[in-house]
PDB file of C-alpha atoms in Angstrom:
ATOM      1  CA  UNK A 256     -43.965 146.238 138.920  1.00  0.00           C
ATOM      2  CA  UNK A 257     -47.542 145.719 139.318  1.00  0.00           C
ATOM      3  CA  UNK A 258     -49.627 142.227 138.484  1.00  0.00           C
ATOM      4  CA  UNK A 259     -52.998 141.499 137.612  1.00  0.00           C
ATOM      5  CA  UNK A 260     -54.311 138.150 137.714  1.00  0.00           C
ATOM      6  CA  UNK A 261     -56.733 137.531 134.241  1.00  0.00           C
ATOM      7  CA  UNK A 262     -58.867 134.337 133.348  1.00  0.00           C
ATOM      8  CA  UNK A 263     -58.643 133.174 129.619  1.00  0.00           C
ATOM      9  CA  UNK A 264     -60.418 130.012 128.649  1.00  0.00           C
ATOM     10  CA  UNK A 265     -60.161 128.986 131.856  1.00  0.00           C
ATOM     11  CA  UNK A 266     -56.741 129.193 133.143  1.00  0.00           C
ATOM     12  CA  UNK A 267     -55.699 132.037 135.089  1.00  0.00           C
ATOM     13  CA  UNK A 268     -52.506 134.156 134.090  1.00  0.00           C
ATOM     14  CA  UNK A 269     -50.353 136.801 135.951  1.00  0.00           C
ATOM     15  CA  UNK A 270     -50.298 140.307 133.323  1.00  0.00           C
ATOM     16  CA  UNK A 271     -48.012 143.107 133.790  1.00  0.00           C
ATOM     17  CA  UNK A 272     -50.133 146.079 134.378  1.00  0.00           C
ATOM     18  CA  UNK A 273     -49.493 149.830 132.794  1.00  0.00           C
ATOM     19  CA  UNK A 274     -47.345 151.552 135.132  1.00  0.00           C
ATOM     20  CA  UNK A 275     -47.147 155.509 134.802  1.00  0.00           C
ATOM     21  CA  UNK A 276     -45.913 156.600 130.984  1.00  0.00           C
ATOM     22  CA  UNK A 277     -45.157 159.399 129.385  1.00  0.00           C
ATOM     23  CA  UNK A 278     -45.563 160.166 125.743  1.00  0.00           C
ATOM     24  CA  UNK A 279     -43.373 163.315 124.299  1.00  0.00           C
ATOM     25  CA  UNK A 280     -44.657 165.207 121.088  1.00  0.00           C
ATOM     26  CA  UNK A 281     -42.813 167.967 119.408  1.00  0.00           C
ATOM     27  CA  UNK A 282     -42.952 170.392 116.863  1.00  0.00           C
ATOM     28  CA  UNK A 283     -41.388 174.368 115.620  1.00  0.00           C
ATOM     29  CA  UNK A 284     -43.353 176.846 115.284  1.00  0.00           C
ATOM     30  CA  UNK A 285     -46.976 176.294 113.413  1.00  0.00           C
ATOM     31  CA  UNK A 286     -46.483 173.151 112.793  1.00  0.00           C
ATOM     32  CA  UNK A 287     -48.865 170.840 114.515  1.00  0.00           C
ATOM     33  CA  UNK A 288     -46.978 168.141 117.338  1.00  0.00           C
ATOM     34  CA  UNK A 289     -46.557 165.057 115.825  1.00  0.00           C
ATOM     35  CA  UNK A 290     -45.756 162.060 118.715  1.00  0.00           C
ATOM     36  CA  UNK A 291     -42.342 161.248 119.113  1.00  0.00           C
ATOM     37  CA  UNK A 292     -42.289 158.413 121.470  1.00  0.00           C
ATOM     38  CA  UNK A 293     -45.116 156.058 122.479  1.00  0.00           C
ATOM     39  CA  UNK A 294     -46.777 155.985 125.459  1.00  0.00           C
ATOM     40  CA  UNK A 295     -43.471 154.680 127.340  1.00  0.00           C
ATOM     41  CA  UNK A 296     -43.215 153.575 131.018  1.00  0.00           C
ATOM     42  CA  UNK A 297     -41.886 156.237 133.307  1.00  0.00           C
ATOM     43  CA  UNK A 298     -42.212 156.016 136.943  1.00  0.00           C
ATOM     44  CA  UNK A 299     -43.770 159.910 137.050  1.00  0.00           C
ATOM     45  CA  UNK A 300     -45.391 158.626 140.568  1.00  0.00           C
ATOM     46  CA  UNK A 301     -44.738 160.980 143.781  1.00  0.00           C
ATOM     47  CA  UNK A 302     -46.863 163.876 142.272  1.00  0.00           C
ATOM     48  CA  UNK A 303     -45.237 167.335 142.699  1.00  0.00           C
ATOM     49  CA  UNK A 304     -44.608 171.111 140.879  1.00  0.00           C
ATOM     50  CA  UNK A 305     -44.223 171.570 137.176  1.00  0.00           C
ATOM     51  CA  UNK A 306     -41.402 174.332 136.979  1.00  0.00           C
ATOM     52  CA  UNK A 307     -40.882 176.472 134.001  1.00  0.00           C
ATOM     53  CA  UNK A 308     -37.623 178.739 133.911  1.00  0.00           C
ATOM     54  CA  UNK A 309     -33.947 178.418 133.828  1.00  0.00           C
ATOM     55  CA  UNK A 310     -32.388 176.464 136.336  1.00  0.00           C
ATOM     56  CA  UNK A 311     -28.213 176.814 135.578  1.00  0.00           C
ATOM     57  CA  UNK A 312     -25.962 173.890 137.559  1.00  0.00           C
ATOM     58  CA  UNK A 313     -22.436 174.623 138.386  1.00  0.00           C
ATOM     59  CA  UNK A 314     -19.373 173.087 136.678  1.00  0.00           C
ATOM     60  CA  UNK A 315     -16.655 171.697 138.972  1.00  0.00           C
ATOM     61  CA  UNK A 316     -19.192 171.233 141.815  1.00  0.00           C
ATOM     62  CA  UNK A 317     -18.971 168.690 144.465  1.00  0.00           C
ATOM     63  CA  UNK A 318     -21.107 166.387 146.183  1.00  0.00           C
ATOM     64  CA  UNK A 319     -23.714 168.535 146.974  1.00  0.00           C
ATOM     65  CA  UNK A 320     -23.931 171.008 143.586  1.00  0.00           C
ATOM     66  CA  UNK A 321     -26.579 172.708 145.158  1.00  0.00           C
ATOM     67  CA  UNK A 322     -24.048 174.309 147.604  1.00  0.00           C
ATOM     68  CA  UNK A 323     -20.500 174.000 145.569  1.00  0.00           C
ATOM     69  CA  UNK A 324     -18.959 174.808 142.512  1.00  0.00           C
ATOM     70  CA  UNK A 325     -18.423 177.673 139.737  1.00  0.00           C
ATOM     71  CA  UNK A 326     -20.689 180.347 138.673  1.00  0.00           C
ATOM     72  CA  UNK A 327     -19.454 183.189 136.886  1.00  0.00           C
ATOM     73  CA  UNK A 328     -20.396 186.411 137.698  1.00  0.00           C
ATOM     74  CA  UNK A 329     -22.533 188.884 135.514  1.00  0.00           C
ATOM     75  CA  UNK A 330     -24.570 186.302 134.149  1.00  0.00           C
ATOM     76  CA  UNK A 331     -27.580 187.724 131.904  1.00  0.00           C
ATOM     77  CA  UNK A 332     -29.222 184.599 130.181  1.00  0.00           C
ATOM     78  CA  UNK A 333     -32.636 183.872 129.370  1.00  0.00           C
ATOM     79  CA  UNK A 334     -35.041 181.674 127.615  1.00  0.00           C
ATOM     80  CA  UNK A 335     -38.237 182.552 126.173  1.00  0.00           C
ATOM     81  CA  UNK A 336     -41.502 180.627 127.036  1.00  0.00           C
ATOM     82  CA  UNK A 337     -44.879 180.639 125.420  1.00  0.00           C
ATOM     83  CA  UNK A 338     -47.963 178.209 125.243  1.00  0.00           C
ATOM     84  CA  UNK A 339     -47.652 177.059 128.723  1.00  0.00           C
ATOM     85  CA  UNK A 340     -50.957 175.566 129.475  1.00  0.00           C
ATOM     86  CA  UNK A 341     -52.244 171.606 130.615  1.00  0.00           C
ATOM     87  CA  UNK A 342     -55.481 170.360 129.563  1.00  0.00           C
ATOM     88  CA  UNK A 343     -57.005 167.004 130.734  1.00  0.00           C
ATOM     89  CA  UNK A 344     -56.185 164.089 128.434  1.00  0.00           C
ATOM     90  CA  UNK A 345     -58.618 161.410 130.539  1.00  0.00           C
ATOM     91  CA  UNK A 346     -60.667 160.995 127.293  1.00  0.00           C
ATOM     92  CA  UNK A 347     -57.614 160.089 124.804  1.00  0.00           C
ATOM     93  CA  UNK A 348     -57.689 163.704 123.963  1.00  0.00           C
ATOM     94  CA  UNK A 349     -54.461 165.556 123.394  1.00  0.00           C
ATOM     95  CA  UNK A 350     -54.383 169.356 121.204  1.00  0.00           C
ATOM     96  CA  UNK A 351     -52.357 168.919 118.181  1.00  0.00           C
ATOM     97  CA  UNK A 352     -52.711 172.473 116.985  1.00  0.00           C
ATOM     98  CA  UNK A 353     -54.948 175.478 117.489  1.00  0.00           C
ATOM     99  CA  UNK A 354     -57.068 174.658 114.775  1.00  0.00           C
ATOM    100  CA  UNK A 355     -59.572 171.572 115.339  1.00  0.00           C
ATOM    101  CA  UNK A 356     -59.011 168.942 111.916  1.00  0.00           C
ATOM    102  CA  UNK A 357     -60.583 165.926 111.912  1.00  0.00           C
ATOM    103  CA  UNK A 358     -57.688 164.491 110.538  1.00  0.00           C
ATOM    104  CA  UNK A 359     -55.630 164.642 113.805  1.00  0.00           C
ATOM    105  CA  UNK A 360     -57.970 161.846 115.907  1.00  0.00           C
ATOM    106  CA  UNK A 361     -56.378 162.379 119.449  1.00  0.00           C
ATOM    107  CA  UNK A 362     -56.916 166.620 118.612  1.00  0.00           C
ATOM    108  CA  UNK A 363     -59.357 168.455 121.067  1.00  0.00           C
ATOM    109  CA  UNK A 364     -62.022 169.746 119.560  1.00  0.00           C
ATOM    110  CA  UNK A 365     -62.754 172.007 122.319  1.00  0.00           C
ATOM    111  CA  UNK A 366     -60.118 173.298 124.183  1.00  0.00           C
ATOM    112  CA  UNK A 367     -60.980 174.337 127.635  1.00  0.00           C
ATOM    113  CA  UNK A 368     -57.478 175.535 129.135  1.00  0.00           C
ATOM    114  CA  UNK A 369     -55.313 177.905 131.060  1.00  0.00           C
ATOM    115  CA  UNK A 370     -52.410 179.653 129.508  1.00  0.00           C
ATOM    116  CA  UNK A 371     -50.150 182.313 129.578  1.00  0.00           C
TER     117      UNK A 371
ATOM    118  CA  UNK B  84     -43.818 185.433 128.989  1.00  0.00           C
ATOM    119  CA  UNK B  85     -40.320 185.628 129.424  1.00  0.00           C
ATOM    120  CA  UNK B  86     -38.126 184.029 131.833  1.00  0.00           C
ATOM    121  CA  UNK B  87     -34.709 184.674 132.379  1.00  0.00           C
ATOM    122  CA  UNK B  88     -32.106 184.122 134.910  1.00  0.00           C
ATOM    123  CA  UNK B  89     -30.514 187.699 135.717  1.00  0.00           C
ATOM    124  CA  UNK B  90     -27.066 188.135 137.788  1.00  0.00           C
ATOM    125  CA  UNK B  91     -25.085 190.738 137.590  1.00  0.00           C
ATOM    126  CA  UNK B  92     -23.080 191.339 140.728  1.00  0.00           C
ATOM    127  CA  UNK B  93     -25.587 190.691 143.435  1.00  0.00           C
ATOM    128  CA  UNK B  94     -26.295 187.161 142.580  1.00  0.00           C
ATOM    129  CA  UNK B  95     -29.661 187.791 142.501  1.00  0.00           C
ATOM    130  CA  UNK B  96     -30.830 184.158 141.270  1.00  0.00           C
ATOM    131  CA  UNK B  97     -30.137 182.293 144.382  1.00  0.00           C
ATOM    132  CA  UNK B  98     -32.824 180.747 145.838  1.00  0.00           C
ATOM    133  CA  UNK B  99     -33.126 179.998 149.614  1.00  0.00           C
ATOM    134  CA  UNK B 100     -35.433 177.596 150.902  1.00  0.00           C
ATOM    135  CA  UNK B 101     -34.607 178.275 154.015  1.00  0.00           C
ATOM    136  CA  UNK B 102     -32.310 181.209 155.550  1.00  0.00           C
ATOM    137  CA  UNK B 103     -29.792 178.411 156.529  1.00  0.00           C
ATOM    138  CA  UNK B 104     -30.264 176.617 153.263  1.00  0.00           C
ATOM    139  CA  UNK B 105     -28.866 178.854 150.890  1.00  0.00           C
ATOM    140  CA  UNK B 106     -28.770 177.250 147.120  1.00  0.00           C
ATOM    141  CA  UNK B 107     -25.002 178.796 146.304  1.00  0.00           C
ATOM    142  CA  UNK B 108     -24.072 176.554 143.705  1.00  0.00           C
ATOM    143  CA  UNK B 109     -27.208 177.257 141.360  1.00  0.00           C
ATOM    144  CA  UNK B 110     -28.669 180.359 139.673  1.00  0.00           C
ATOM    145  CA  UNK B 111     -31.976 179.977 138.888  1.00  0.00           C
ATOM    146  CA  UNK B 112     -34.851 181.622 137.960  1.00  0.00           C
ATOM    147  CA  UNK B 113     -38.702 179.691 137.802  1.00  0.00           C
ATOM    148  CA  UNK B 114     -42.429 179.717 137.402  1.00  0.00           C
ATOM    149  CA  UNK B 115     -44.147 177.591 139.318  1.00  0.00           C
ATOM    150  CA  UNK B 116     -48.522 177.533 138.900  1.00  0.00           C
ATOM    151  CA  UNK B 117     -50.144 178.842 142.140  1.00  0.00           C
ATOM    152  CA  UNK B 118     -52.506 176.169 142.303  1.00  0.00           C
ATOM    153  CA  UNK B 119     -49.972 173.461 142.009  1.00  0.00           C
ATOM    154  CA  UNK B 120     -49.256 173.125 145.096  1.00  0.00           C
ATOM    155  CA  UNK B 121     -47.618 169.451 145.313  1.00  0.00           C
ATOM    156  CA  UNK B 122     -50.795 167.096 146.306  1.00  0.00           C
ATOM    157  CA  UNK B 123     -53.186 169.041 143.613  1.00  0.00           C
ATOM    158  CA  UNK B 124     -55.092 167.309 140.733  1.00  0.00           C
ATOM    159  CA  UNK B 125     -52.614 168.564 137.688  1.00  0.00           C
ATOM    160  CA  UNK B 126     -50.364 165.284 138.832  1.00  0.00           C
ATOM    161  CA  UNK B 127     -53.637 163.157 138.900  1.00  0.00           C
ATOM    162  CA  UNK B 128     -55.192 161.274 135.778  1.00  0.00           C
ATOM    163  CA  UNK B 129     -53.935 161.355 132.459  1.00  0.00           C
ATOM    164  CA  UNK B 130     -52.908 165.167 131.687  1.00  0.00           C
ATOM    165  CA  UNK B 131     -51.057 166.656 129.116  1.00  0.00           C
ATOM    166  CA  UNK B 132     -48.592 169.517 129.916  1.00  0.00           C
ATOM    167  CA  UNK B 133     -47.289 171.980 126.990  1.00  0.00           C
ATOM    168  CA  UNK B 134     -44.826 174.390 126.559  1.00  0.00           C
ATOM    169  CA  UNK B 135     -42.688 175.926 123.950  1.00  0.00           C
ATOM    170  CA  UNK B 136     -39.220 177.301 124.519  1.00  0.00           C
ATOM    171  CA  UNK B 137     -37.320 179.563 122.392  1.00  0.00           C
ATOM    172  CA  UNK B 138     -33.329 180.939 122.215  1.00  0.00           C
ATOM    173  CA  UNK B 139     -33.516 184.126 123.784  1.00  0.00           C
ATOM    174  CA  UNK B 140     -29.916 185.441 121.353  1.00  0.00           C
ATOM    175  CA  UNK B 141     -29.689 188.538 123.410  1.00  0.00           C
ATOM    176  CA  UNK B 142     -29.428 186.328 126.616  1.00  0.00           C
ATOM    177  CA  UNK B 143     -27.124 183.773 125.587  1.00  0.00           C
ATOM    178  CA  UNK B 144     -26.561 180.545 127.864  1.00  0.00           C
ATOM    179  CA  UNK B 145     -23.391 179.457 128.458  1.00  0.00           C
ATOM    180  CA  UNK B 146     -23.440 175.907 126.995  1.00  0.00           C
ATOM    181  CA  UNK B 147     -20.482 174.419 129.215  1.00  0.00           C
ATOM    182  CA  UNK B 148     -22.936 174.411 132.393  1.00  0.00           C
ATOM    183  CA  UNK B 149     -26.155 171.912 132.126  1.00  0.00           C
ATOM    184  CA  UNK B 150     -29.514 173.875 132.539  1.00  0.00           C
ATOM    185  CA  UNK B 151     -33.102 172.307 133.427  1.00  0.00           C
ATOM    186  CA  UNK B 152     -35.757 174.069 131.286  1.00  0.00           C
ATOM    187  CA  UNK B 153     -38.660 172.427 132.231  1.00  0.00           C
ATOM    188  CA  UNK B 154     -39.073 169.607 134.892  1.00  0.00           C
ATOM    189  CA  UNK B 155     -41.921 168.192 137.309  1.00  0.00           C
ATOM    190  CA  UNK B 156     -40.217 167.805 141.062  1.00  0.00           C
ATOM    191  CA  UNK B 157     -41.778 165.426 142.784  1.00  0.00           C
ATOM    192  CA  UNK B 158     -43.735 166.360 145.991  1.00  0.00           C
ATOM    193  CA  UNK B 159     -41.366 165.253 147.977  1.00  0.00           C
ATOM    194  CA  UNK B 160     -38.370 166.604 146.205  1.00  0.00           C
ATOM    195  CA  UNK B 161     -36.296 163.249 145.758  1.00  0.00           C
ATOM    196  CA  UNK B 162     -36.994 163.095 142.017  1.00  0.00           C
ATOM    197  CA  UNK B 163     -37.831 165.000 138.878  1.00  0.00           C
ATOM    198  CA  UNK B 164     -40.045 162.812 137.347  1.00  0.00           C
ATOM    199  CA  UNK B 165     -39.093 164.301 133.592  1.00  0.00           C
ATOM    200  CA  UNK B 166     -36.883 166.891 132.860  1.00  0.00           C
ATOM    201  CA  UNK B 167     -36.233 169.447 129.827  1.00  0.00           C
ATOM    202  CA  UNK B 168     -32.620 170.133 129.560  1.00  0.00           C
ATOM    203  CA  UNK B 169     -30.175 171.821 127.728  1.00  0.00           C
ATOM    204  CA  UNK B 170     -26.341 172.474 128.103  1.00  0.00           C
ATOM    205  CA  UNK B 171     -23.657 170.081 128.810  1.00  0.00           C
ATOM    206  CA  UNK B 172     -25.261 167.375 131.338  1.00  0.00           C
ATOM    207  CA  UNK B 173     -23.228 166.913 134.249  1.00  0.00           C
ATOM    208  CA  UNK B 174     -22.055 163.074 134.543  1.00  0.00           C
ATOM    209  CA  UNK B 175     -23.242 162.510 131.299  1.00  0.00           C
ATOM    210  CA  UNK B 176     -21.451 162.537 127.885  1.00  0.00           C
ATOM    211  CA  UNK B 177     -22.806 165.577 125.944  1.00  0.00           C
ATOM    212  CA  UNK B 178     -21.875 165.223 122.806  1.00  0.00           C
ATOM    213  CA  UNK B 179     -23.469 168.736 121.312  1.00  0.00           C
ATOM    214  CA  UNK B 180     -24.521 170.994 124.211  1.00  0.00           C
ATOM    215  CA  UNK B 181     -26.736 172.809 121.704  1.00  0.00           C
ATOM    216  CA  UNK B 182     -29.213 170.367 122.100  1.00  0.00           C
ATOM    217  CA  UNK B 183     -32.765 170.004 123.852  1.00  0.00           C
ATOM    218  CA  UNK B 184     -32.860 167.224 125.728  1.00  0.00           C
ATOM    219  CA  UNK B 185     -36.009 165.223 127.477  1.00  0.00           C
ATOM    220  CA  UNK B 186     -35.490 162.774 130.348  1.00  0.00           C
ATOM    221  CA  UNK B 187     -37.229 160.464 131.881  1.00  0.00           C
ATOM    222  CA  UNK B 188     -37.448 159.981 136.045  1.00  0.00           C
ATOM    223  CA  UNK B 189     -33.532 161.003 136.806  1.00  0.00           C
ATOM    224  CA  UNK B 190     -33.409 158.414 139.812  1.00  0.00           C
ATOM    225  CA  UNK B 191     -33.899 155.789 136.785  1.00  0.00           C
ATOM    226  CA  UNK B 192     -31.341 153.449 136.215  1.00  0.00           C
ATOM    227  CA  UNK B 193     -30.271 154.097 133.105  1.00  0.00           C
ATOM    228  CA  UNK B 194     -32.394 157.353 133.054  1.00  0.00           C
ATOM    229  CA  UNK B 195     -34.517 157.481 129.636  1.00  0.00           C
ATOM    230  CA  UNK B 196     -33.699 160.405 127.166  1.00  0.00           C
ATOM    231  CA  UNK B 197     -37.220 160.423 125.411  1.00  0.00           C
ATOM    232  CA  UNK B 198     -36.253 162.720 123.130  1.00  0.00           C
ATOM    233  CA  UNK B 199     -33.610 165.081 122.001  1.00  0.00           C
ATOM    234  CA  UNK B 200     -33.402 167.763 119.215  1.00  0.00           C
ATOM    235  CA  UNK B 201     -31.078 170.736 117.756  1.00  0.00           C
ATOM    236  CA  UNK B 202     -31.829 173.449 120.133  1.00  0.00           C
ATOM    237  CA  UNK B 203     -31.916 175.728 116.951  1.00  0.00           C
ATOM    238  CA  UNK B 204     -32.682 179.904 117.312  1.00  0.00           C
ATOM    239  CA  UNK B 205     -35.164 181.487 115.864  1.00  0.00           C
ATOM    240  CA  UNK B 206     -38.422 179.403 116.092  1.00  0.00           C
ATOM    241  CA  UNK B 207     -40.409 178.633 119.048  1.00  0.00           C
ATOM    242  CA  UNK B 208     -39.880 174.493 119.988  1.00  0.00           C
ATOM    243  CA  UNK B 209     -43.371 173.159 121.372  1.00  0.00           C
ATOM    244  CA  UNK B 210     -43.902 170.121 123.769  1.00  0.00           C
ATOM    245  CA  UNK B 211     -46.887 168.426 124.657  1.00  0.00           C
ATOM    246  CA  UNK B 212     -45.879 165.599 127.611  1.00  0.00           C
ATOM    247  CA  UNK B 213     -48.418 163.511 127.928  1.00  0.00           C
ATOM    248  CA  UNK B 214     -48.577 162.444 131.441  1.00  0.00           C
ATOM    249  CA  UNK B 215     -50.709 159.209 132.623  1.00  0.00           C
ATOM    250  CA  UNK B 216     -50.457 159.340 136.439  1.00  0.00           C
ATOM    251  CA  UNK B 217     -52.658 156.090 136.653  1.00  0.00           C
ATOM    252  CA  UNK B 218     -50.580 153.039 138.442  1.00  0.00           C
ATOM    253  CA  UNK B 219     -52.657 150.191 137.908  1.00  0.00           C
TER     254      UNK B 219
END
């Protein structure tokens, strides 16, 4: 939890400041992402590696699952990825859709990005 | 790009950090960015990460185990500070495994499910996570 101290008319006040947040939007296919959540707190501090894959737990582990528990064997599953990309949002700007519209305010109107 | 987890009889999708540290109890299969190295400027600022996942229905998952999808490990690996998931979610109380499922930081207490939809076949699911890594 992080205070700042602000003056207003004269008296000082303690404000909670932003702490790290994370908004989620969502959509199938085409369909341009439309925001699910607000902006919400969410300590995402600690920096780190964005992974992309399947990761499968076990079932009946114990307290370490990383080294106990049930797998079966012969296991062919996958997931398919596409659009994996991340732009830079500083500026309020988050892509909507592939096509620029003026209707979509926070859209990008030029993308500069990575993907695969 | 397709990823896929693939074990037949050689358990080919255990990872090993280390040769004594020998991940047994997962299978796993990942794609991590070359220039993300743990300290680099994608985990800086305000940035927006997207992805779409789709059912792959010739490599079903097997919806009694929990899966992570997508997830952002912290640098020094004591958190994910969000997490795609899918599956039945171990300690938790999954009531329709079929489900995509976004979490918050899982060392939260309670952690936050942002968001959670019908993990339905057939059509890509995209995700934008905006991310504002700016503590003030």
């Amino acid at each position: 939890m992080i205070w700042n101290l602000a003056r207003f008319k004269g008296l000082w006040f303690l404000t909670e400041a932003a702490s790290s947040t994370t908004q989620v939007f969502y959509s199938q296919g085409n369909e341009a992402l439309v925001a699910q959540t607000q902006a919400t707190t969410n300590d995402i501090s600690g920096q780190g590696q964005f992974h992309f894959g399947v990761l499968k737990k076990p079932v009946n582990g114990g307290s370490d699952i990383t080294k106990s528990g049930d797998q079966e064997s012969g296991i062919n599953e996958g997931i398919i990825f596409g659009g994996i990309f991340e732009e830079n949002s500083a500026n309020n700007c988050i892509s909507l859709s592939p096509q620029a519209s003026a209707a979509t305010t926070r859209s990008c109107r030029s993308l500069r990005r990575r993907h695969i | 790009m397709i990823a896929h987890t693939d074990d037949n009889t050689s358990d080919q999708s255990i990872f090993a950090p280390s040769a004594t540290n020998i991940q047994t109890g997962f299978r796993r299969a990942e794609l991590l960015i070359s220039s993300n190295d743990g300290t680099d400027a994608s985990t800086t600022g305000v940035k927006t990460l997207h992805f779409s996942v789709m059912k792959d229905t010739t490599r079903p998952l097997n919806l009694t185990h929990e899966y992570q999808l997508v997830f952002l490990e912290s640098a020094d690996f004591s958190t994910n500070q969000f997490v795609l998931k899918t599956g039945t979610i171990l300690g938790g109380n999954t009531t329709d495994p079929d489900t995509l499922q976004l979490f918050g930081n899982v060392n939260a207490n309670p952690v936050q499910t942002l968001f959670k939809t019908s993990f339905t076949a057939g059509v890509f699911h995209n995700f934008a996570v905006a991310l504002n890594f700016n503590a003030k």
